[in-house]
Amino acid sequence: MRENPMSIELEPLSENNLGALLEAAVADADPSEVMPPVAGEPGWTAQRKQAFLEFHRGRALRAEGPVELAYVITVDGRAVGAARLEFQGDSFEAGVWIGRSHRGRGVGRAVAGKLRIAAAAAGARRIVAVTTGDNAAARRLLPAGTPEGEDGTVRAAVELE
């Protein structure tokens, strides 16, 4: 066990930390894990890096109002992933990606707790998480016994206080 616990934080996404988020994605994740598909050669091409920036600017950093709240996940002050809360009426759908080198270290569990707090503070009554049936790490964060749907997705709603 570490003598000094990790400092895990959610920093609201901004133009000031978007570059650090892209660096974390390029260094520690596959594009398919962190953004919608982009045609072309696999890997982190210049086109895919630009699409990553445009994706976040078009969703969380829109001047006309964001469609989601987005956060840079930091561990000990360094960007390691992203989390989002997408507006859905009185609920938020949560999404998280964490760079490979930080998986399995308790970051996801800490982020899930912080997202519940952020959703409640924003007035949501529940938070919804959707993942694939084969994502064991994400499934461990969902209520026990959450069933897999016919399409292979797992969807769980957690009521907030």
mmCIF file with all atom_site columns, C-alpha atoms in Angstrom:
data_model
loop_
_atom_site.group_PDB
_atom_site.id
_atom_site.type_symbol
_atom_site.label_atom_id
_atom_site.label_alt_id
_atom_site.label_comp_id
_atom_site.label_asym_id
_atom_site.label_entity_id
_atom_site.label_seq_id
_atom_site.pdbx_PDB_ins_code
_atom_site.Cartn_x
_atom_site.Cartn_y
_atom_site.Cartn_z
_atom_site.occupancy
_atom_site.B_iso_or_equiv
_atom_site.pdbx_formal_charge
_atom_site.auth_seq_id
_atom_site.auth_comp_id
_atom_site.auth_asym_id
_atom_site.auth_atom_id
_atom_site.pdbx_PDB_model_num
ATOM 1   C CA . MET A 1 1   ? 0.000   0.000  0.000   1.00 0.00 ? 1   MET A CA 1
ATOM 2   C CA . ARG A 1 2   ? 1.224   3.493  -0.808  1.00 0.00 ? 2   ARG A CA 1
ATOM 3   C CA . GLU A 1 3   ? 2.248   5.623  2.127   1.00 0.00 ? 3   GLU A CA 1
ATOM 4   C CA . ASN A 1 4   ? 0.867   8.711  0.403   1.00 0.00 ? 4   ASN A CA 1
ATOM 5   C CA . PRO A 1 5   ? -2.579  8.137  -1.114  1.00 0.00 ? 5   PRO A CA 1
ATOM 6   C CA . MET A 1 6   ? -3.167  9.403  -4.626  1.00 0.00 ? 6   MET A CA 1
ATOM 7   C CA . SER A 1 7   ? -4.816  12.769 -5.008  1.00 0.00 ? 7   SER A CA 1
ATOM 8   C CA . ILE A 1 8   ? -7.663  12.142 -7.474  1.00 0.00 ? 8   ILE A CA 1
ATOM 9   C CA . GLU A 1 9   ? -9.565  15.212 -8.644  1.00 0.00 ? 9   GLU A CA 1
ATOM 10  C CA . LEU A 1 10  ? -12.076 16.283 -11.282 1.00 0.00 ? 10  LEU A CA 1
ATOM 11  C CA . GLU A 1 11  ? -11.158 19.579 -12.921 1.00 0.00 ? 11  GLU A CA 1
ATOM 12  C CA . PRO A 1 12  ? -13.847 21.181 -15.088 1.00 0.00 ? 12  PRO A CA 1
ATOM 13  C CA . LEU A 1 13  ? -12.790 20.917 -18.731 1.00 0.00 ? 13  LEU A CA 1
ATOM 14  C CA . SER A 1 14  ? -11.628 24.215 -20.205 1.00 0.00 ? 14  SER A CA 1
ATOM 15  C CA . GLU A 1 15  ? -9.484  25.423 -23.083 1.00 0.00 ? 15  GLU A CA 1
ATOM 16  C CA . ASN A 1 16  ? -6.661  25.660 -20.521 1.00 0.00 ? 16  ASN A CA 1
ATOM 17  C CA . ASN A 1 17  ? -6.605  21.920 -19.746 1.00 0.00 ? 17  ASN A CA 1
ATOM 18  C CA . LEU A 1 18  ? -7.954  20.465 -23.019 1.00 0.00 ? 18  LEU A CA 1
ATOM 19  C CA . GLY A 1 19  ? -4.402  20.115 -24.386 1.00 0.00 ? 19  GLY A CA 1
ATOM 20  C CA . ALA A 1 20  ? -3.329  18.129 -21.312 1.00 0.00 ? 20  ALA A CA 1
ATOM 21  C CA . LEU A 1 21  ? -6.344  15.852 -21.790 1.00 0.00 ? 21  LEU A CA 1
ATOM 22  C CA . LEU A 1 22  ? -5.354  15.225 -25.412 1.00 0.00 ? 22  LEU A CA 1
ATOM 23  C CA . GLU A 1 23  ? -1.776  14.450 -24.314 1.00 0.00 ? 23  GLU A CA 1
ATOM 24  C CA . ALA A 1 24  ? -3.092  11.928 -21.775 1.00 0.00 ? 24  ALA A CA 1
ATOM 25  C CA . ALA A 1 25  ? -5.276  10.278 -24.407 1.00 0.00 ? 25  ALA A CA 1
ATOM 26  C CA . VAL A 1 26  ? -2.459  10.028 -26.959 1.00 0.00 ? 26  VAL A CA 1
ATOM 27  C CA . ALA A 1 27  ? -0.004  8.670  -24.400 1.00 0.00 ? 27  ALA A CA 1
ATOM 28  C CA . ASP A 1 28  ? -2.257  6.185  -22.645 1.00 0.00 ? 28  ASP A CA 1
ATOM 29  C CA . ALA A 1 29  ? -5.422  5.293  -24.603 1.00 0.00 ? 29  ALA A CA 1
ATOM 30  C CA . ASP A 1 30  ? -6.608  4.095  -27.969 1.00 0.00 ? 30  ASP A CA 1
ATOM 31  C CA . PRO A 1 31  ? -8.724  6.627  -29.891 1.00 0.00 ? 31  PRO A CA 1
ATOM 32  C CA . SER A 1 32  ? -11.661 4.179  -29.930 1.00 0.00 ? 32  SER A CA 1
ATOM 33  C CA . GLU A 1 33  ? -11.733 4.300  -26.108 1.00 0.00 ? 33  GLU A CA 1
ATOM 34  C CA . VAL A 1 34  ? -12.005 8.068  -25.817 1.00 0.00 ? 34  VAL A CA 1
ATOM 35  C CA . MET A 1 35  ? -13.891 9.503  -28.796 1.00 0.00 ? 35  MET A CA 1
ATOM 36  C CA . PRO A 1 36  ? -16.300 8.697  -31.615 1.00 0.00 ? 36  PRO A CA 1
ATOM 37  C CA . PRO A 1 37  ? -14.815 6.906  -34.642 1.00 0.00 ? 37  PRO A CA 1
ATOM 38  C CA . VAL A 1 38  ? -12.912 8.896  -37.259 1.00 0.00 ? 38  VAL A CA 1
ATOM 39  C CA . ALA A 1 39  ? -12.259 7.432  -40.714 1.00 0.00 ? 39  ALA A CA 1
ATOM 40  C CA . GLY A 1 40  ? -8.689  6.890  -41.834 1.00 0.00 ? 40  GLY A CA 1
ATOM 41  C CA . GLU A 1 41  ? -5.548  5.173  -40.694 1.00 0.00 ? 41  GLU A CA 1
ATOM 42  C CA . PRO A 1 42  ? -5.639  3.722  -37.161 1.00 0.00 ? 42  PRO A CA 1
ATOM 43  C CA . GLY A 1 43  ? -3.957  5.420  -34.218 1.00 0.00 ? 43  GLY A CA 1
ATOM 44  C CA . TRP A 1 44  ? -3.500  9.017  -33.199 1.00 0.00 ? 44  TRP A CA 1
ATOM 45  C CA . THR A 1 45  ? -3.224  10.782 -36.562 1.00 0.00 ? 45  THR A CA 1
ATOM 46  C CA . ALA A 1 46  ? -3.216  14.576 -36.830 1.00 0.00 ? 46  ALA A CA 1
ATOM 47  C CA . GLN A 1 47  ? -6.811  14.346 -38.107 1.00 0.00 ? 47  GLN A CA 1
ATOM 48  C CA . ARG A 1 48  ? -7.888  12.248 -35.108 1.00 0.00 ? 48  ARG A CA 1
ATOM 49  C CA . LYS A 1 49  ? -6.184  14.601 -32.626 1.00 0.00 ? 49  LYS A CA 1
ATOM 50  C CA . GLN A 1 50  ? -8.039  17.544 -34.175 1.00 0.00 ? 50  GLN A CA 1
ATOM 51  C CA . ALA A 1 51  ? -11.309 15.590 -34.062 1.00 0.00 ? 51  ALA A CA 1
ATOM 52  C CA . PHE A 1 52  ? -10.726 14.890 -30.350 1.00 0.00 ? 52  PHE A CA 1
ATOM 53  C CA . LEU A 1 53  ? -10.371 18.629 -29.655 1.00 0.00 ? 53  LEU A CA 1
ATOM 54  C CA . GLU A 1 54  ? -13.402 19.489 -31.802 1.00 0.00 ? 54  GLU A CA 1
ATOM 55  C CA . PHE A 1 55  ? -15.483 16.781 -30.113 1.00 0.00 ? 55  PHE A CA 1
ATOM 56  C CA . HIS A 1 56  ? -14.913 18.313 -26.671 1.00 0.00 ? 56  HIS A CA 1
ATOM 57  C CA . ARG A 1 57  ? -15.316 21.872 -27.901 1.00 0.00 ? 57  ARG A CA 1
ATOM 58  C CA . GLY A 1 58  ? -18.595 20.909 -29.587 1.00 0.00 ? 58  GLY A CA 1
ATOM 59  C CA . ARG A 1 59  ? -20.059 19.239 -26.501 1.00 0.00 ? 59  ARG A CA 1
ATOM 60  C CA . ALA A 1 60  ? -18.689 20.681 -23.270 1.00 0.00 ? 60  ALA A CA 1
ATOM 61  C CA . LEU A 1 61  ? -17.095 23.966 -24.346 1.00 0.00 ? 61  LEU A CA 1
ATOM 62  C CA . ARG A 1 62  ? -19.863 25.267 -26.624 1.00 0.00 ? 62  ARG A CA 1
ATOM 63  C CA . ALA A 1 63  ? -20.496 28.996 -26.307 1.00 0.00 ? 63  ALA A CA 1
ATOM 64  C CA . GLU A 1 64  ? -24.243 28.463 -26.880 1.00 0.00 ? 64  GLU A CA 1
ATOM 65  C CA . GLY A 1 65  ? -24.484 26.089 -23.934 1.00 0.00 ? 65  GLY A CA 1
ATOM 66  C CA . PRO A 1 66  ? -22.864 22.736 -23.305 1.00 0.00 ? 66  PRO A CA 1
ATOM 67  C CA . VAL A 1 67  ? -24.689 19.440 -23.769 1.00 0.00 ? 67  VAL A CA 1
ATOM 68  C CA . GLU A 1 68  ? -22.638 17.937 -20.964 1.00 0.00 ? 68  GLU A CA 1
ATOM 69  C CA . LEU A 1 69  ? -20.435 18.801 -18.039 1.00 0.00 ? 69  LEU A CA 1
ATOM 70  C CA . ALA A 1 70  ? -16.947 17.448 -18.701 1.00 0.00 ? 70  ALA A CA 1
ATOM 71  C CA . TYR A 1 71  ? -14.007 17.023 -16.365 1.00 0.00 ? 71  TYR A CA 1
ATOM 72  C CA . VAL A 1 72  ? -10.344 16.186 -16.653 1.00 0.00 ? 72  VAL A CA 1
ATOM 73  C CA . ILE A 1 73  ? -9.465  13.419 -14.202 1.00 0.00 ? 73  ILE A CA 1
ATOM 74  C CA . THR A 1 74  ? -6.164  14.205 -12.513 1.00 0.00 ? 74  THR A CA 1
ATOM 75  C CA . VAL A 1 75  ? -4.028  11.969 -10.354 1.00 0.00 ? 75  VAL A CA 1
ATOM 76  C CA . ASP A 1 76  ? -1.448  13.832 -8.327  1.00 0.00 ? 76  ASP A CA 1
ATOM 77  C CA . GLY A 1 77  ? -2.018  16.874 -10.559 1.00 0.00 ? 77  GLY A CA 1
ATOM 78  C CA . ARG A 1 78  ? -1.507  15.038 -13.877 1.00 0.00 ? 78  ARG A CA 1
ATOM 79  C CA . ALA A 1 79  ? -4.283  14.472 -16.451 1.00 0.00 ? 79  ALA A CA 1
ATOM 80  C CA . VAL A 1 80  ? -5.073  10.752 -16.752 1.00 0.00 ? 80  VAL A CA 1
ATOM 81  C CA . GLY A 1 81  ? -8.576  10.657 -18.251 1.00 0.00 ? 81  GLY A CA 1
ATOM 82  C CA . ALA A 1 82  ? -11.941 12.327 -18.585 1.00 0.00 ? 82  ALA A CA 1
ATOM 83  C CA . ALA A 1 83  ? -15.389 12.113 -17.055 1.00 0.00 ? 83  ALA A CA 1
ATOM 84  C CA . ARG A 1 84  ? -18.660 13.544 -18.268 1.00 0.00 ? 84  ARG A CA 1
ATOM 85  C CA . LEU A 1 85  ? -22.213 14.115 -17.139 1.00 0.00 ? 85  LEU A CA 1
ATOM 86  C CA . GLU A 1 86  ? -24.583 14.430 -20.094 1.00 0.00 ? 86  GLU A CA 1
ATOM 87  C CA . PHE A 1 87  ? -27.846 16.270 -19.450 1.00 0.00 ? 87  PHE A CA 1
ATOM 88  C CA . GLN A 1 88  ? -30.946 14.058 -19.747 1.00 0.00 ? 88  GLN A CA 1
ATOM 89  C CA . GLY A 1 89  ? -33.881 15.805 -18.123 1.00 0.00 ? 89  GLY A CA 1
ATOM 90  C CA . ASP A 1 90  ? -33.648 15.322 -14.360 1.00 0.00 ? 90  ASP A CA 1
ATOM 91  C CA . SER A 1 91  ? -30.827 12.791 -14.820 1.00 0.00 ? 91  SER A CA 1
ATOM 92  C CA . PHE A 1 92  ? -27.263 12.748 -16.033 1.00 0.00 ? 92  PHE A CA 1
ATOM 93  C CA . GLU A 1 93  ? -25.672 9.964  -18.033 1.00 0.00 ? 93  GLU A CA 1
ATOM 94  C CA . ALA A 1 94  ? -22.135 9.435  -16.756 1.00 0.00 ? 94  ALA A CA 1
ATOM 95  C CA . GLY A 1 95  ? -19.169 8.481  -18.883 1.00 0.00 ? 95  GLY A CA 1
ATOM 96  C CA . VAL A 1 96  ? -15.552 7.911  -17.905 1.00 0.00 ? 96  VAL A CA 1
ATOM 97  C CA . TRP A 1 97  ? -12.317 6.913  -19.568 1.00 0.00 ? 97  TRP A CA 1
ATOM 98  C CA . ILE A 1 98  ? -9.065  6.390  -17.712 1.00 0.00 ? 98  ILE A CA 1
ATOM 99  C CA . GLY A 1 99  ? -5.656  5.908  -19.297 1.00 0.00 ? 99  GLY A CA 1
ATOM 100 C CA . ARG A 1 100 ? -4.442  2.313  -19.267 1.00 0.00 ? 100 ARG A CA 1
ATOM 101 C CA . SER A 1 101 ? -1.570  2.906  -16.830 1.00 0.00 ? 101 SER A CA 1
ATOM 102 C CA . HIS A 1 102 ? -4.005  4.207  -14.191 1.00 0.00 ? 102 HIS A CA 1
ATOM 103 C CA . ARG A 1 103 ? -6.637  1.486  -14.443 1.00 0.00 ? 103 ARG A CA 1
ATOM 104 C CA . GLY A 1 104 ? -7.072  -0.941 -11.576 1.00 0.00 ? 104 GLY A CA 1
ATOM 105 C CA . ARG A 1 105 ? -5.751  1.517  -8.993  1.00 0.00 ? 105 ARG A CA 1
ATOM 106 C CA . GLY A 1 106 ? -9.030  2.824  -7.545  1.00 0.00 ? 106 GLY A CA 1
ATOM 107 C CA . VAL A 1 107 ? -9.265  5.881  -9.796  1.00 0.00 ? 107 VAL A CA 1
ATOM 108 C CA . GLY A 1 108 ? -12.599 4.807  -11.301 1.00 0.00 ? 108 GLY A CA 1
ATOM 109 C CA . ARG A 1 109 ? -14.209 4.247  -7.910  1.00 0.00 ? 109 ARG A CA 1
ATOM 110 C CA . ALA A 1 110 ? -13.051 7.673  -6.693  1.00 0.00 ? 110 ALA A CA 1
ATOM 111 C CA . VAL A 1 111 ? -14.281 9.340  -9.895  1.00 0.00 ? 111 VAL A CA 1
ATOM 112 C CA . ALA A 1 112 ? -17.690 7.619  -9.643  1.00 0.00 ? 112 ALA A CA 1
ATOM 113 C CA . GLY A 1 113 ? -18.152 9.071  -6.163  1.00 0.00 ? 113 GLY A CA 1
ATOM 114 C CA . LYS A 1 114 ? -17.108 12.537 -7.303  1.00 0.00 ? 114 LYS A CA 1
ATOM 115 C CA . LEU A 1 115 ? -19.493 12.363 -10.285 1.00 0.00 ? 115 LEU A CA 1
ATOM 116 C CA . ARG A 1 116 ? -22.407 11.503 -7.983  1.00 0.00 ? 116 ARG A CA 1
ATOM 117 C CA . ILE A 1 117 ? -21.599 14.582 -5.881  1.00 0.00 ? 117 ILE A CA 1
ATOM 118 C CA . ALA A 1 118 ? -21.285 16.806 -8.980  1.00 0.00 ? 118 ALA A CA 1
ATOM 119 C CA . ALA A 1 119 ? -24.573 15.503 -10.432 1.00 0.00 ? 119 ALA A CA 1
ATOM 120 C CA . ALA A 1 120 ? -26.430 16.099 -7.177  1.00 0.00 ? 120 ALA A CA 1
ATOM 121 C CA . ALA A 1 121 ? -24.951 19.604 -6.894  1.00 0.00 ? 121 ALA A CA 1
ATOM 122 C CA . ALA A 1 122 ? -26.188 20.330 -10.433 1.00 0.00 ? 122 ALA A CA 1
ATOM 123 C CA . GLY A 1 123 ? -29.712 19.302 -9.404  1.00 0.00 ? 123 GLY A CA 1
ATOM 124 C CA . ALA A 1 124 ? -29.931 15.815 -10.915 1.00 0.00 ? 124 ALA A CA 1
ATOM 125 C CA . ARG A 1 125 ? -32.153 13.253 -9.203  1.00 0.00 ? 125 ARG A CA 1
ATOM 126 C CA . ARG A 1 126 ? -30.323 10.257 -10.638 1.00 0.00 ? 126 ARG A CA 1
ATOM 127 C CA . ILE A 1 127 ? -27.178 9.319  -12.487 1.00 0.00 ? 127 ILE A CA 1
ATOM 128 C CA . VAL A 1 128 ? -27.223 6.716  -15.240 1.00 0.00 ? 128 VAL A CA 1
ATOM 129 C CA . ALA A 1 129 ? -24.230 4.678  -16.337 1.00 0.00 ? 129 ALA A CA 1
ATOM 130 C CA . VAL A 1 130 ? -24.070 2.694  -19.565 1.00 0.00 ? 130 VAL A CA 1
ATOM 131 C CA . THR A 1 131 ? -21.268 0.294  -20.451 1.00 0.00 ? 131 THR A CA 1
ATOM 132 C CA . THR A 1 132 ? -20.653 -2.898 -22.364 1.00 0.00 ? 132 THR A CA 1
ATOM 133 C CA . GLY A 1 133 ? -21.123 -6.323 -20.855 1.00 0.00 ? 133 GLY A CA 1
ATOM 134 C CA . ASP A 1 134 ? -17.430 -7.128 -21.235 1.00 0.00 ? 134 ASP A CA 1
ATOM 135 C CA . ASN A 1 135 ? -16.195 -4.030 -19.357 1.00 0.00 ? 135 ASN A CA 1
ATOM 136 C CA . ALA A 1 136 ? -15.536 -5.732 -16.022 1.00 0.00 ? 136 ALA A CA 1
ATOM 137 C CA . ALA A 1 137 ? -13.960 -2.666 -14.400 1.00 0.00 ? 137 ALA A CA 1
ATOM 138 C CA . ALA A 1 138 ? -16.976 -0.458 -15.157 1.00 0.00 ? 138 ALA A CA 1
ATOM 139 C CA . ARG A 1 139 ? -19.407 -3.182 -14.106 1.00 0.00 ? 139 ARG A CA 1
ATOM 140 C CA . ARG A 1 140 ? -17.768 -3.366 -10.669 1.00 0.00 ? 140 ARG A CA 1
ATOM 141 C CA . LEU A 1 141 ? -18.807 0.262  -10.133 1.00 0.00 ? 141 LEU A CA 1
ATOM 142 C CA . LEU A 1 142 ? -22.486 -0.495 -10.862 1.00 0.00 ? 142 LEU A CA 1
ATOM 143 C CA . PRO A 1 143 ? -24.996 -1.876 -8.373  1.00 0.00 ? 143 PRO A CA 1
ATOM 144 C CA . ALA A 1 144 ? -24.592 -5.631 -7.884  1.00 0.00 ? 144 ALA A CA 1
ATOM 145 C CA . GLY A 1 145 ? -26.737 -7.731 -10.168 1.00 0.00 ? 145 GLY A CA 1
ATOM 146 C CA . THR A 1 146 ? -27.221 -5.087 -12.875 1.00 0.00 ? 146 THR A CA 1
ATOM 147 C CA . PRO A 1 147 ? -28.352 -7.174 -15.878 1.00 0.00 ? 147 PRO A CA 1
ATOM 148 C CA . GLU A 1 148 ? -26.944 -7.076 -19.381 1.00 0.00 ? 148 GLU A CA 1
ATOM 149 C CA . GLY A 1 149 ? -29.396 -6.052 -22.080 1.00 0.00 ? 149 GLY A CA 1
ATOM 150 C CA . GLU A 1 150 ? -30.092 -8.003 -25.259 1.00 0.00 ? 150 GLU A CA 1
ATOM 151 C CA . ASP A 1 151 ? -27.847 -5.606 -27.193 1.00 0.00 ? 151 ASP A CA 1
ATOM 152 C CA . GLY A 1 152 ? -24.873 -6.320 -24.895 1.00 0.00 ? 152 GLY A CA 1
ATOM 153 C CA . THR A 1 153 ? -25.097 -3.060 -22.964 1.00 0.00 ? 153 THR A CA 1
ATOM 154 C CA . VAL A 1 154 ? -25.402 -2.706 -19.232 1.00 0.00 ? 154 VAL A CA 1
ATOM 155 C CA . ARG A 1 155 ? -27.437 0.232  -17.938 1.00 0.00 ? 155 ARG A CA 1
ATOM 156 C CA . ALA A 1 156 ? -27.804 1.184  -14.302 1.00 0.00 ? 156 ALA A CA 1
ATOM 157 C CA . ALA A 1 157 ? -29.536 4.140  -12.651 1.00 0.00 ? 157 ALA A CA 1
ATOM 158 C CA . VAL A 1 158 ? -28.524 5.311  -9.191  1.00 0.00 ? 158 VAL A CA 1
ATOM 159 C CA . GLU A 1 159 ? -30.857 7.619  -7.292  1.00 0.00 ? 159 GLU A CA 1
ATOM 160 C CA . LEU A 1 160 ? -29.132 10.615 -5.724  1.00 0.00 ? 160 LEU A CA 1
ATOM 161 C CA . GLU A 1 161 ? -29.989 12.115 -2.345  1.00 0.00 ? 161 GLU A CA 1
#
